[in-house]
XYZ file of C-alpha atoms in Angstrom:
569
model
C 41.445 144.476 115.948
C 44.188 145.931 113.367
C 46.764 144.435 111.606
C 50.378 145.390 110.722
C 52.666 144.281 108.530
C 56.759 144.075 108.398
C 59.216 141.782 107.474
C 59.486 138.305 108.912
C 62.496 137.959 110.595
C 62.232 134.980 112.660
C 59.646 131.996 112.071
C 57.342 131.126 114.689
C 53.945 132.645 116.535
C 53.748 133.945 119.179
C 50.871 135.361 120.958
C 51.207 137.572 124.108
C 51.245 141.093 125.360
C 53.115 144.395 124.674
C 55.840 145.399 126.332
C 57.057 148.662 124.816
C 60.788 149.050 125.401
C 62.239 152.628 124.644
C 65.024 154.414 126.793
C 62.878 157.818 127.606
C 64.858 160.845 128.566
C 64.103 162.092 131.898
C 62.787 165.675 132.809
C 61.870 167.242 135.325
C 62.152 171.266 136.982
C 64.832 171.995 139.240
C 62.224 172.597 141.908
C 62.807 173.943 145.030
C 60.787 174.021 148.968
C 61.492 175.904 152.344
C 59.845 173.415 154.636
C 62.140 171.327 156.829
C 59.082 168.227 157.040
C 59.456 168.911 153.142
C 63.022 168.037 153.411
C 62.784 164.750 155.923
C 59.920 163.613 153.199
C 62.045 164.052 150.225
C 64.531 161.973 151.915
C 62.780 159.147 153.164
C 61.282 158.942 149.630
C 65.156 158.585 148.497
C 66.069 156.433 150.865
C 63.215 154.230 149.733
C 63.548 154.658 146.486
C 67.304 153.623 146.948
C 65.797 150.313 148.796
C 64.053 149.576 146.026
C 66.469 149.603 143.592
C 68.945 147.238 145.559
C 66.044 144.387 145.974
C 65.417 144.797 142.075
C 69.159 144.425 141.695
C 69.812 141.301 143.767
C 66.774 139.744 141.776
C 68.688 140.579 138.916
C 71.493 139.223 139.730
C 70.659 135.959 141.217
C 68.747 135.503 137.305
C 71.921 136.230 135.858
C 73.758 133.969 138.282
C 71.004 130.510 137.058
C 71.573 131.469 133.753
C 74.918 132.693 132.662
C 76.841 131.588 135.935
C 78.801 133.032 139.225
C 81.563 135.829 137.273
C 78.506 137.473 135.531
C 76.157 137.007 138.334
C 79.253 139.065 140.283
C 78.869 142.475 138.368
C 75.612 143.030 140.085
C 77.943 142.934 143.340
C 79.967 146.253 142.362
C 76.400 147.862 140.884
C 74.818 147.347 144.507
C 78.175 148.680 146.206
C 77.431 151.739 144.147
C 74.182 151.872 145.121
C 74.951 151.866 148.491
C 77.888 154.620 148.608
C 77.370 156.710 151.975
C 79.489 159.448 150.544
C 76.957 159.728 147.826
C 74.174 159.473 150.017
C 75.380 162.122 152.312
C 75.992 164.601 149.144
C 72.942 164.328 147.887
C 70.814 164.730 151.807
C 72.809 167.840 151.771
C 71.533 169.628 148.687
C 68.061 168.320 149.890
C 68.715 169.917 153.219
C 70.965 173.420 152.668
C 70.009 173.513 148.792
C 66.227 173.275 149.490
C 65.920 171.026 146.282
C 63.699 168.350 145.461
C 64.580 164.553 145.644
C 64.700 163.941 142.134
C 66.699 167.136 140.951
C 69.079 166.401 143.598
C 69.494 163.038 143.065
C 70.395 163.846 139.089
C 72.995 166.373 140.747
C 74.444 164.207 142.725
C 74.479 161.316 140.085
C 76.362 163.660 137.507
C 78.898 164.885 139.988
C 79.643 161.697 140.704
C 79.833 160.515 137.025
C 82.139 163.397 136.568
C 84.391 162.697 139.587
C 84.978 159.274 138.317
C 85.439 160.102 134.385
C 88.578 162.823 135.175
C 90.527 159.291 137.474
C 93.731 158.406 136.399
C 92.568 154.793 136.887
C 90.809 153.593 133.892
C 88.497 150.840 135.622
C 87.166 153.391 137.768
C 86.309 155.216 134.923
C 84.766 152.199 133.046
C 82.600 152.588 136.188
C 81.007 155.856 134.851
C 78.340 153.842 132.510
C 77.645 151.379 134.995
C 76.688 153.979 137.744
C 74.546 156.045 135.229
C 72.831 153.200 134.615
C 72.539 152.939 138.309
C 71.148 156.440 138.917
C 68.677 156.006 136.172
C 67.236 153.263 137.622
C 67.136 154.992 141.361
C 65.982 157.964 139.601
C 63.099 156.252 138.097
C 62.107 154.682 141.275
C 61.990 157.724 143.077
C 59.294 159.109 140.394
C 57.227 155.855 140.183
C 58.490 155.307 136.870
C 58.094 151.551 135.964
C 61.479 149.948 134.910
C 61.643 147.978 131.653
C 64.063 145.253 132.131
C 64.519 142.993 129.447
C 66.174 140.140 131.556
C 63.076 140.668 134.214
C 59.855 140.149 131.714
C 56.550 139.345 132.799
C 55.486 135.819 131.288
C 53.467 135.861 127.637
C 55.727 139.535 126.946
C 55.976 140.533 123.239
C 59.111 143.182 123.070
C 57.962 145.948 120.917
C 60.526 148.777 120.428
C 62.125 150.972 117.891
C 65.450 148.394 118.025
C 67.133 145.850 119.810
C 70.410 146.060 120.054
C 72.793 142.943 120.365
C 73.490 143.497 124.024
C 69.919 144.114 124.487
C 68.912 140.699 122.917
C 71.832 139.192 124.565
C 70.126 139.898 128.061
C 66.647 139.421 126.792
C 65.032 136.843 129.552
C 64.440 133.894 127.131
C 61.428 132.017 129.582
C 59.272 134.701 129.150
C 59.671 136.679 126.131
C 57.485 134.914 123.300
C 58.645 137.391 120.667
C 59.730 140.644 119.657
C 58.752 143.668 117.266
C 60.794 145.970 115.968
C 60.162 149.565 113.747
C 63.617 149.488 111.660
C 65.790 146.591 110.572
C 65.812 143.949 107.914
C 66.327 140.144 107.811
C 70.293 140.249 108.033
C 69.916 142.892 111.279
C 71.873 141.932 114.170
C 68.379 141.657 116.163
C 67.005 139.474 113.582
C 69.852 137.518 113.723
C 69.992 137.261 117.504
C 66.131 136.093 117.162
C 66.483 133.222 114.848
C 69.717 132.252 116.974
C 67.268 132.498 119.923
C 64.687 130.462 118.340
C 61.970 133.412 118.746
C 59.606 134.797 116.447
C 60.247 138.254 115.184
C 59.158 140.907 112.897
C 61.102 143.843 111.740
C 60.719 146.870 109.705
C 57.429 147.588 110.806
C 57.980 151.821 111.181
C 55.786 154.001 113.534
C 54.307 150.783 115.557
C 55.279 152.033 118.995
C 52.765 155.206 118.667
C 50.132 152.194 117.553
C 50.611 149.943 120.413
C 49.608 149.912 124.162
C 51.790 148.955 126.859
C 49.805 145.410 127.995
C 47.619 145.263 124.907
C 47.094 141.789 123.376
C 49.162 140.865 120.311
C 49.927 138.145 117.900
C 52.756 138.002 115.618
C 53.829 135.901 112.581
C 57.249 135.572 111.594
C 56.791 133.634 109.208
C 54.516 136.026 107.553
C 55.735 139.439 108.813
C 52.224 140.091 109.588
C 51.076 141.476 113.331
C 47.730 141.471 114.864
C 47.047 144.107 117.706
C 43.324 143.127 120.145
C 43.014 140.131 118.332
C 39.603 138.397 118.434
C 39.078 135.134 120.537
C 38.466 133.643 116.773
C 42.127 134.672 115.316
C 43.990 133.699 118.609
C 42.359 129.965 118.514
C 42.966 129.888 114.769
C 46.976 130.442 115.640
C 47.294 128.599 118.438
C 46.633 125.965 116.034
C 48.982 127.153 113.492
C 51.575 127.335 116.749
C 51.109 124.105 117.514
C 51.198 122.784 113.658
C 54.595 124.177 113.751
C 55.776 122.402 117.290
C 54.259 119.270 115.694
C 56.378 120.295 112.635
C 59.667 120.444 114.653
C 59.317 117.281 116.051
C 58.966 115.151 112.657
C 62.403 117.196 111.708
C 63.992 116.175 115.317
C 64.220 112.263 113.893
C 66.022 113.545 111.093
C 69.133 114.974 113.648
C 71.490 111.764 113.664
C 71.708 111.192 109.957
C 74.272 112.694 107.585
C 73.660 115.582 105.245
C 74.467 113.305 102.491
C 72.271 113.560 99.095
C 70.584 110.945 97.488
C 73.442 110.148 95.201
C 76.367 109.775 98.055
C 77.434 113.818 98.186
C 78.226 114.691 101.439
C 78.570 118.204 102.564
C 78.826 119.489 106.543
C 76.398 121.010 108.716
C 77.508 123.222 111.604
C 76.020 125.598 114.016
C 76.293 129.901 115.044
C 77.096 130.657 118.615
C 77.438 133.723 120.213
C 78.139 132.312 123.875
C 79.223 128.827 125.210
C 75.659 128.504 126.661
C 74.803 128.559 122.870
C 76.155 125.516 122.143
C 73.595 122.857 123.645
C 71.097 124.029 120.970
C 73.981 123.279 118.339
C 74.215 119.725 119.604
C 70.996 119.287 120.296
C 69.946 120.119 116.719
C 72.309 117.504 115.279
C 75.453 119.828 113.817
C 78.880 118.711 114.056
C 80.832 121.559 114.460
C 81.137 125.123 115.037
C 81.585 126.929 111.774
C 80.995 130.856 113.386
C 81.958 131.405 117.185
C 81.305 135.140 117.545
C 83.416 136.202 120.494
C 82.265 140.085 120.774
C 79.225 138.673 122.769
C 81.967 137.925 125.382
C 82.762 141.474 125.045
C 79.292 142.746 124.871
C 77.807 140.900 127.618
C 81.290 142.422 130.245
C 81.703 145.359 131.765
C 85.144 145.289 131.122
C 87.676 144.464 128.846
C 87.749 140.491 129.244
C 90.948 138.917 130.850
C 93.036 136.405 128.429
C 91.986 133.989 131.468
C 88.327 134.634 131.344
C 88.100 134.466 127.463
C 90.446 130.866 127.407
C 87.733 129.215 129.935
C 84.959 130.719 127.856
C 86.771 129.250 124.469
C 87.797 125.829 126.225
C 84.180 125.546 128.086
C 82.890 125.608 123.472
C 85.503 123.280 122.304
C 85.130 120.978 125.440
C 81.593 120.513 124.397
C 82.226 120.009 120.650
C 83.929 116.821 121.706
C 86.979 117.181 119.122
C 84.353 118.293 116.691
C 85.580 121.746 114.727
C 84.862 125.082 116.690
C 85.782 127.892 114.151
C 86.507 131.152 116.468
C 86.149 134.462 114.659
C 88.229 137.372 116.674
C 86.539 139.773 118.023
C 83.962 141.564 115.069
C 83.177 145.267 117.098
C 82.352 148.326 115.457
C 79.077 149.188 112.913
C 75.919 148.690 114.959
C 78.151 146.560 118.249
C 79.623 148.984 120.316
C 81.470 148.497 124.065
C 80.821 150.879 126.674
C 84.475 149.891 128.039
C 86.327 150.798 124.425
C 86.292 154.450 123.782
C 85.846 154.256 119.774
C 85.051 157.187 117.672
C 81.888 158.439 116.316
C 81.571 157.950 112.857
C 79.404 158.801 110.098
C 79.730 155.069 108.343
C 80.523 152.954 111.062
C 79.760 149.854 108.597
C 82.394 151.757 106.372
C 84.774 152.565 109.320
C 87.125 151.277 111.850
C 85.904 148.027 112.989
C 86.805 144.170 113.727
C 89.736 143.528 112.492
C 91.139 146.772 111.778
C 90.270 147.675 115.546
C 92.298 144.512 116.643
C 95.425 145.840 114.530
C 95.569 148.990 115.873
C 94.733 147.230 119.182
C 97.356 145.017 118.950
C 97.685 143.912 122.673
C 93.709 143.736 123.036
C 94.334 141.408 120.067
C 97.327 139.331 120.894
C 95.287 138.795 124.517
C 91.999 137.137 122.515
C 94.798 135.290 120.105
C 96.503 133.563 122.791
C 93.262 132.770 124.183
C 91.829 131.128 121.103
C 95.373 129.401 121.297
C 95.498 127.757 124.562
C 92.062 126.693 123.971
C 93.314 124.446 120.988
C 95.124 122.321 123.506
C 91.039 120.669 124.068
C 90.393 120.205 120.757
C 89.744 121.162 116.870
C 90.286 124.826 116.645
C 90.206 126.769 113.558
C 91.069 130.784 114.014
C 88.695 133.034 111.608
C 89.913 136.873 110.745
C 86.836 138.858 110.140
C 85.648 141.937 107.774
C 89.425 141.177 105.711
C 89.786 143.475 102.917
C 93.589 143.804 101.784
C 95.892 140.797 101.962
C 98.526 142.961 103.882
C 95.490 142.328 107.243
C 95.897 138.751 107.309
C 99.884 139.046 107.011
C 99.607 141.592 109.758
C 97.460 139.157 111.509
C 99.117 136.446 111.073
C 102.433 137.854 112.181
C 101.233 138.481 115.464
C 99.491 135.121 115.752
C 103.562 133.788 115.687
C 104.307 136.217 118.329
C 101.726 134.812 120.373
C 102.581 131.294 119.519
C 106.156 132.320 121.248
C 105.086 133.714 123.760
C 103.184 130.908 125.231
C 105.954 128.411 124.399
C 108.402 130.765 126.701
C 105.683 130.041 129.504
C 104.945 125.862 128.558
C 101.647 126.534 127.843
C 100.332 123.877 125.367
C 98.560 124.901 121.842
C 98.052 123.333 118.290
C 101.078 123.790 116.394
C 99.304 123.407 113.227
C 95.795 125.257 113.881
C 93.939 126.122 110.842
C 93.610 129.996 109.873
C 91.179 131.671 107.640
C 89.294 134.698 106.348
C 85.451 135.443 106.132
C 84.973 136.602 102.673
C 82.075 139.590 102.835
C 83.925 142.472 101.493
C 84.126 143.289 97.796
C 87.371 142.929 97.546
C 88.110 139.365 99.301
C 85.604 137.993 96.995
C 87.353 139.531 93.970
C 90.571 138.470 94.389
C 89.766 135.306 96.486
C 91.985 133.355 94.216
C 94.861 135.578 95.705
C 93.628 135.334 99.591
C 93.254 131.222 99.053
C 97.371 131.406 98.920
C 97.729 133.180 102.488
C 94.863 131.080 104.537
C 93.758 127.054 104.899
C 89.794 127.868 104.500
C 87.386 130.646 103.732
C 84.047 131.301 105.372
C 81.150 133.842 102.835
C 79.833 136.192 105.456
C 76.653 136.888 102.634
C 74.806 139.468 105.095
C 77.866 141.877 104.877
C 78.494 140.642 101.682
C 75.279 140.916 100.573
C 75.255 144.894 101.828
C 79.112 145.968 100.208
C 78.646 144.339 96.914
C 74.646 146.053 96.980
C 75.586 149.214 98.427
C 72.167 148.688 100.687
C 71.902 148.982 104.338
C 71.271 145.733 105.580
C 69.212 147.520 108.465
C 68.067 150.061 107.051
C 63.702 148.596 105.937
C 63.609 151.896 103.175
C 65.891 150.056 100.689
C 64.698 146.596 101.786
C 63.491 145.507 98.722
C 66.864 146.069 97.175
C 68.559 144.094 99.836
C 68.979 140.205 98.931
C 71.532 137.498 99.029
C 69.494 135.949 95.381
C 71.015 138.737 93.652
C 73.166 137.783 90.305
C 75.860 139.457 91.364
C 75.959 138.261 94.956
C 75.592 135.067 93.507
C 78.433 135.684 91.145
C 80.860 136.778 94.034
C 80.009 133.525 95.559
C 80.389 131.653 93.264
C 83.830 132.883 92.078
C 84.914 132.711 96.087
C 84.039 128.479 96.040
C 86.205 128.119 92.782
C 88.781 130.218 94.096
C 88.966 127.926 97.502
C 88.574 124.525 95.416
C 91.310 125.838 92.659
C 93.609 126.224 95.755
C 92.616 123.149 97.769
C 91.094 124.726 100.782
C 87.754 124.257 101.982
C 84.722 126.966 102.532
C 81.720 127.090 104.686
C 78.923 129.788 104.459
C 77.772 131.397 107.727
C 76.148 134.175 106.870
C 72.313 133.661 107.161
C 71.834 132.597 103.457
C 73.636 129.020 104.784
C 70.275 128.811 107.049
C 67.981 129.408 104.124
C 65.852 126.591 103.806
C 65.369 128.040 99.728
C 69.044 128.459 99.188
C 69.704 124.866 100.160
C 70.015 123.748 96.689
C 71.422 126.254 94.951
C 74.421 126.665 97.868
C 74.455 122.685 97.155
C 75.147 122.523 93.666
C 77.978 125.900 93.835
C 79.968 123.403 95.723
C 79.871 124.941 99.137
C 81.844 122.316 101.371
C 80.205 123.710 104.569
C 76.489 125.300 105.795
C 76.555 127.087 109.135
C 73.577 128.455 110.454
C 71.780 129.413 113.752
C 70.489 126.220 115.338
C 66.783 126.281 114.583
C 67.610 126.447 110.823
C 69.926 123.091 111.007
C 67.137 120.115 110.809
C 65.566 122.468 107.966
C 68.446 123.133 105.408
C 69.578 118.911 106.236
C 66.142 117.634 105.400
C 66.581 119.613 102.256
C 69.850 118.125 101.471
C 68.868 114.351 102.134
C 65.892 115.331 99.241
C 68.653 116.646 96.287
C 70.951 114.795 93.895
C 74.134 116.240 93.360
C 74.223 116.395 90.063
C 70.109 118.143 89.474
C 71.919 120.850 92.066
C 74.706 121.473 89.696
C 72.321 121.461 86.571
C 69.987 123.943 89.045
C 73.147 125.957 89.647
C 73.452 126.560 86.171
C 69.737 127.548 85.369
C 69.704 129.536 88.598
C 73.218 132.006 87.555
C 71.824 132.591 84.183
C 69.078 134.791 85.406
C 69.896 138.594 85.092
C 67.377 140.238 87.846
C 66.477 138.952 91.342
C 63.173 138.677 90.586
C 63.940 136.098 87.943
C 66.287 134.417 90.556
C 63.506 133.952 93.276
C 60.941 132.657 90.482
C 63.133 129.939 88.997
C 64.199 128.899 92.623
C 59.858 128.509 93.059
């Protein structure tokens, strides 16, 4: 048995088996033969190989169809029509047969040609179709050299991811019945995988460096989130001993679940709200389940991310409308589209940049993009005919963005009232505060918007200069530093000096610990993932008011972080 150690991520056990996820590069020699049984053997082995690869993507697809419905479900259509291309077929038989090359080596020919061919089109979805069809002749490719296929949305049951990173779109697809848990060598607590975990309601641990040369493929493996701690061959002893600590925690869950009807209110009559994170519409039965009463972060790239194209106005209004039908005239805050840093579409050609965190992304992408933007805008807009829609700019760092912004949110309020199409004439607009300089001059941004929502894991990594993903500067990395504190702080006065109303929905607003402190700033709002909801409540209903304000103070006259975390003990 040995035991690891990272960061804790997402609470929870989970005991299973390895599956090591990493995208290896491919090699092989450009071999050649002379023999024409050699050649009808090297393609029957394609043709198989080819066989293979359809049934594995019709399985896919009719998973993808149960769980995220028919238009996703239909991508797997075009993938197989690839597959299937005769012209291809016959290209690549031909180098087999008057080339003399090997399946394999011909096959990556005949895949890059193709690739090629379709990136120099004058149409640009065929040339979207470039990633999808590499993807394609990987997995053919792979096939035809035995090569087993890792497919997140295709686990075995009891599977424990462990990989250098997840990335969103890879924990987007992640088949939720039968991964237990996942393990990653880089990241913090405020990485989008982390994130995406505690959304998920999985364990996780993070940070945990060279694990992947550790680890075997199907070895037996226990992991504590709650702990950051990993066990690899585990003895019979220490898998009872957390099965029990598993099922302390189910038991643990339940006792919260009674708590899901009953106001956050304190124990001297403050009330503050509770809402939940979503990152898809199939997100938001957790959210109701675990007793929230609004939306306070949609975050629409997932739309973006989980498409292979750019997504219609149409498809993103039924996706919006499907949310704030739910919600049941309960607020659904919709963020516009937040791309760029680590969440990057295959479909949007963006630029490679040293400091992508630093760089062009979210909003400043939907300015320059100004038709990509207008098209989510009117979107969000016709999706306020259903209900209680509040728009949310994100990653806002000059006061000229949300004029721009909001300028083009009148154009698009025009343009639908030239076609009839009904809206809410007096939707709420806001700003998430997690750049420096929106929680500076946040008394100046409270003129131009009717609410703010703290983004604390960006804000948390501009006001630190410290990666938020990056486990060698962990340590330096926390939302319980003074001057975090400070900044929010400063941005709740700023709202309440104005009149307007802020929530929190960066990951602090789920920390069970911060409860208190959060409380007695005067946040109006806590939005969280939905597993953290029945935690941060229960810790509400147990605080008066005015002991959080008196906390408050004690808490913001500490000078180090360390000082911070041991008064908040």
């Amino acid at each position: 048995m040995m035991r690891l150690t990272g960061i804790g991520a997402s609470e929870g056990v989970a005991i299973g088996k390895v599956l090591i996820f990493h995208q290896e590069e491919l090699e092989f020699p450009k071999e050649k033969f002379l023999s024409s049984e050699t050649a009808e053997s090297e393609i029957i082995k394609l043709e198989e190989a080819m066989k293979k690869s359809k049934t594995q993507l019709i399985s896919i697809r009719e998973k993808v169809r149960a769980k995220l419905g028919d238009d996703k479900a239909d991508i797997f259509d075009g993938h197989i029509l690839l597959l299937e291309d005769e012209d291809l077929m016959d290209e690549i038989t031909a180098k087999i047969k008057e080339d003399g090359l090997k399946a394999p080596y011909a096959l990556k020919e005949g895949i890059d040609g193709y690739c090629e061919m379709l990136s120099q089109l004058d149409d640009p979805y065929l040339r979207e179709r470039v990633a999808d069809f590499q993807d394609i002749g990987t997995r053919w490719l792979k096939n035809l050299l035995n090569i087993k296929i890792k497919d997140l949305s295709n686990l075995e049951p009891n599977t424990i991811i462990v990989t250098n990173d997840l990335t969103p779109s890879d924990t987007a697809q992640l088949d939720l019945e039968n991964c237990k848990g996942f393990v990653t060598e880089v990241g913090g607590k405020t990485a989008h995988s982390a994130i995406m975990a505690r959304s998920l309601e999985i364990p996780a641990v993070v940070g945990t460096k060279s694990i992947i040369t550790t680890v075997k493929d199907g070895e037996d493996i226990i992991i504590d989130g709650d702990e950051g701690e990993i066990y690899l061959s585990p003895t019979p002893e220490l898998v009872k001993e957390f099965e029990v600590k598993r099922l302390e925690q189910i038991n643990a869950i339940e006792e919260l679940r009674k708590l899901k009807d009953l106001k956050p209110i304190t124990k001297d009559g403050h009330e503050v709200e509770i809402w939940g994170n979503i990152g898809k519409p199939e997100d938001v039965e957790a959210v109701i389940e675990s007793g929230a009463t609004g939306i306070g972060l949609y975050r629409t790239e997932f739309l973006f991310m989980n498409s292979d194209h750019m997504p219609t106005e149409e498809e993103q209004y039924r996706a919006y409308r499907a949310v704030v039908e739910k919600m049941n005239n309960n607020p659904v805050t919709i963020r516009t589209m937040d791309i760029g840093g680590d969440k990057e579409l295959p479909y949007l050609d963006l630029p490679k940049e040293l400091n992508p965190f630093l760089g062009y992304r979210a909003i400043r992408i939907s300015l320059v993009n100004k038709e990509m933007f207008k098209t989510q805008l009117r979107a969000i807009l016709r999706a306020s005919a259903y209900g209680t829609v509040k728009i949310m700019y994100p990653m806002i760092s000059s006061i000229k963005e949300v004029r721009l912004a909001n300028q083009i949110l009148e154009e698009c309020k025009a343009e639908l009232d030239a076609i009839g199409k009904r809206f809410d004439r007096n939707i709420k607009v806001g700003i998430m505060i997690e750049t420096p300089s929106s929680a500076i001059i946040a008394y100046k941004f409270a003129k131009e918007v009717d609410f703010f929502s703290i983004g604390t894991n960006d804000l948390t990594q501009y006001f630190l200069a410290v990666d938020r993903g990056n486990e060698m500067v962990s340590d330096l990395y926390s939302a319980f530093n003074p001057a975090v504190l400070e900044a929010i702080q400063k941005a709740i006065d700023a709202a309440h000096n104005q009149g307007i109303s802020i929530s929190m929905c960066g990951e602090f607003a789920g920390n069970k610990d911060a409860a208190e402190l959060l409380l007695g700033m005067g946040l109006d709002a806590f939005s969280m993932s939905a597993s953290s909801v029945l935690k941060v409540k229960n810790k509400i209903l147990e605080c008066n008011y005015t002991d959080a304000q008196k906390y408050r103070d004690l808490i913001l006259s500490k000078d180090t972080t360390e000082e911070v975390i041991e008064s908040l003990r």
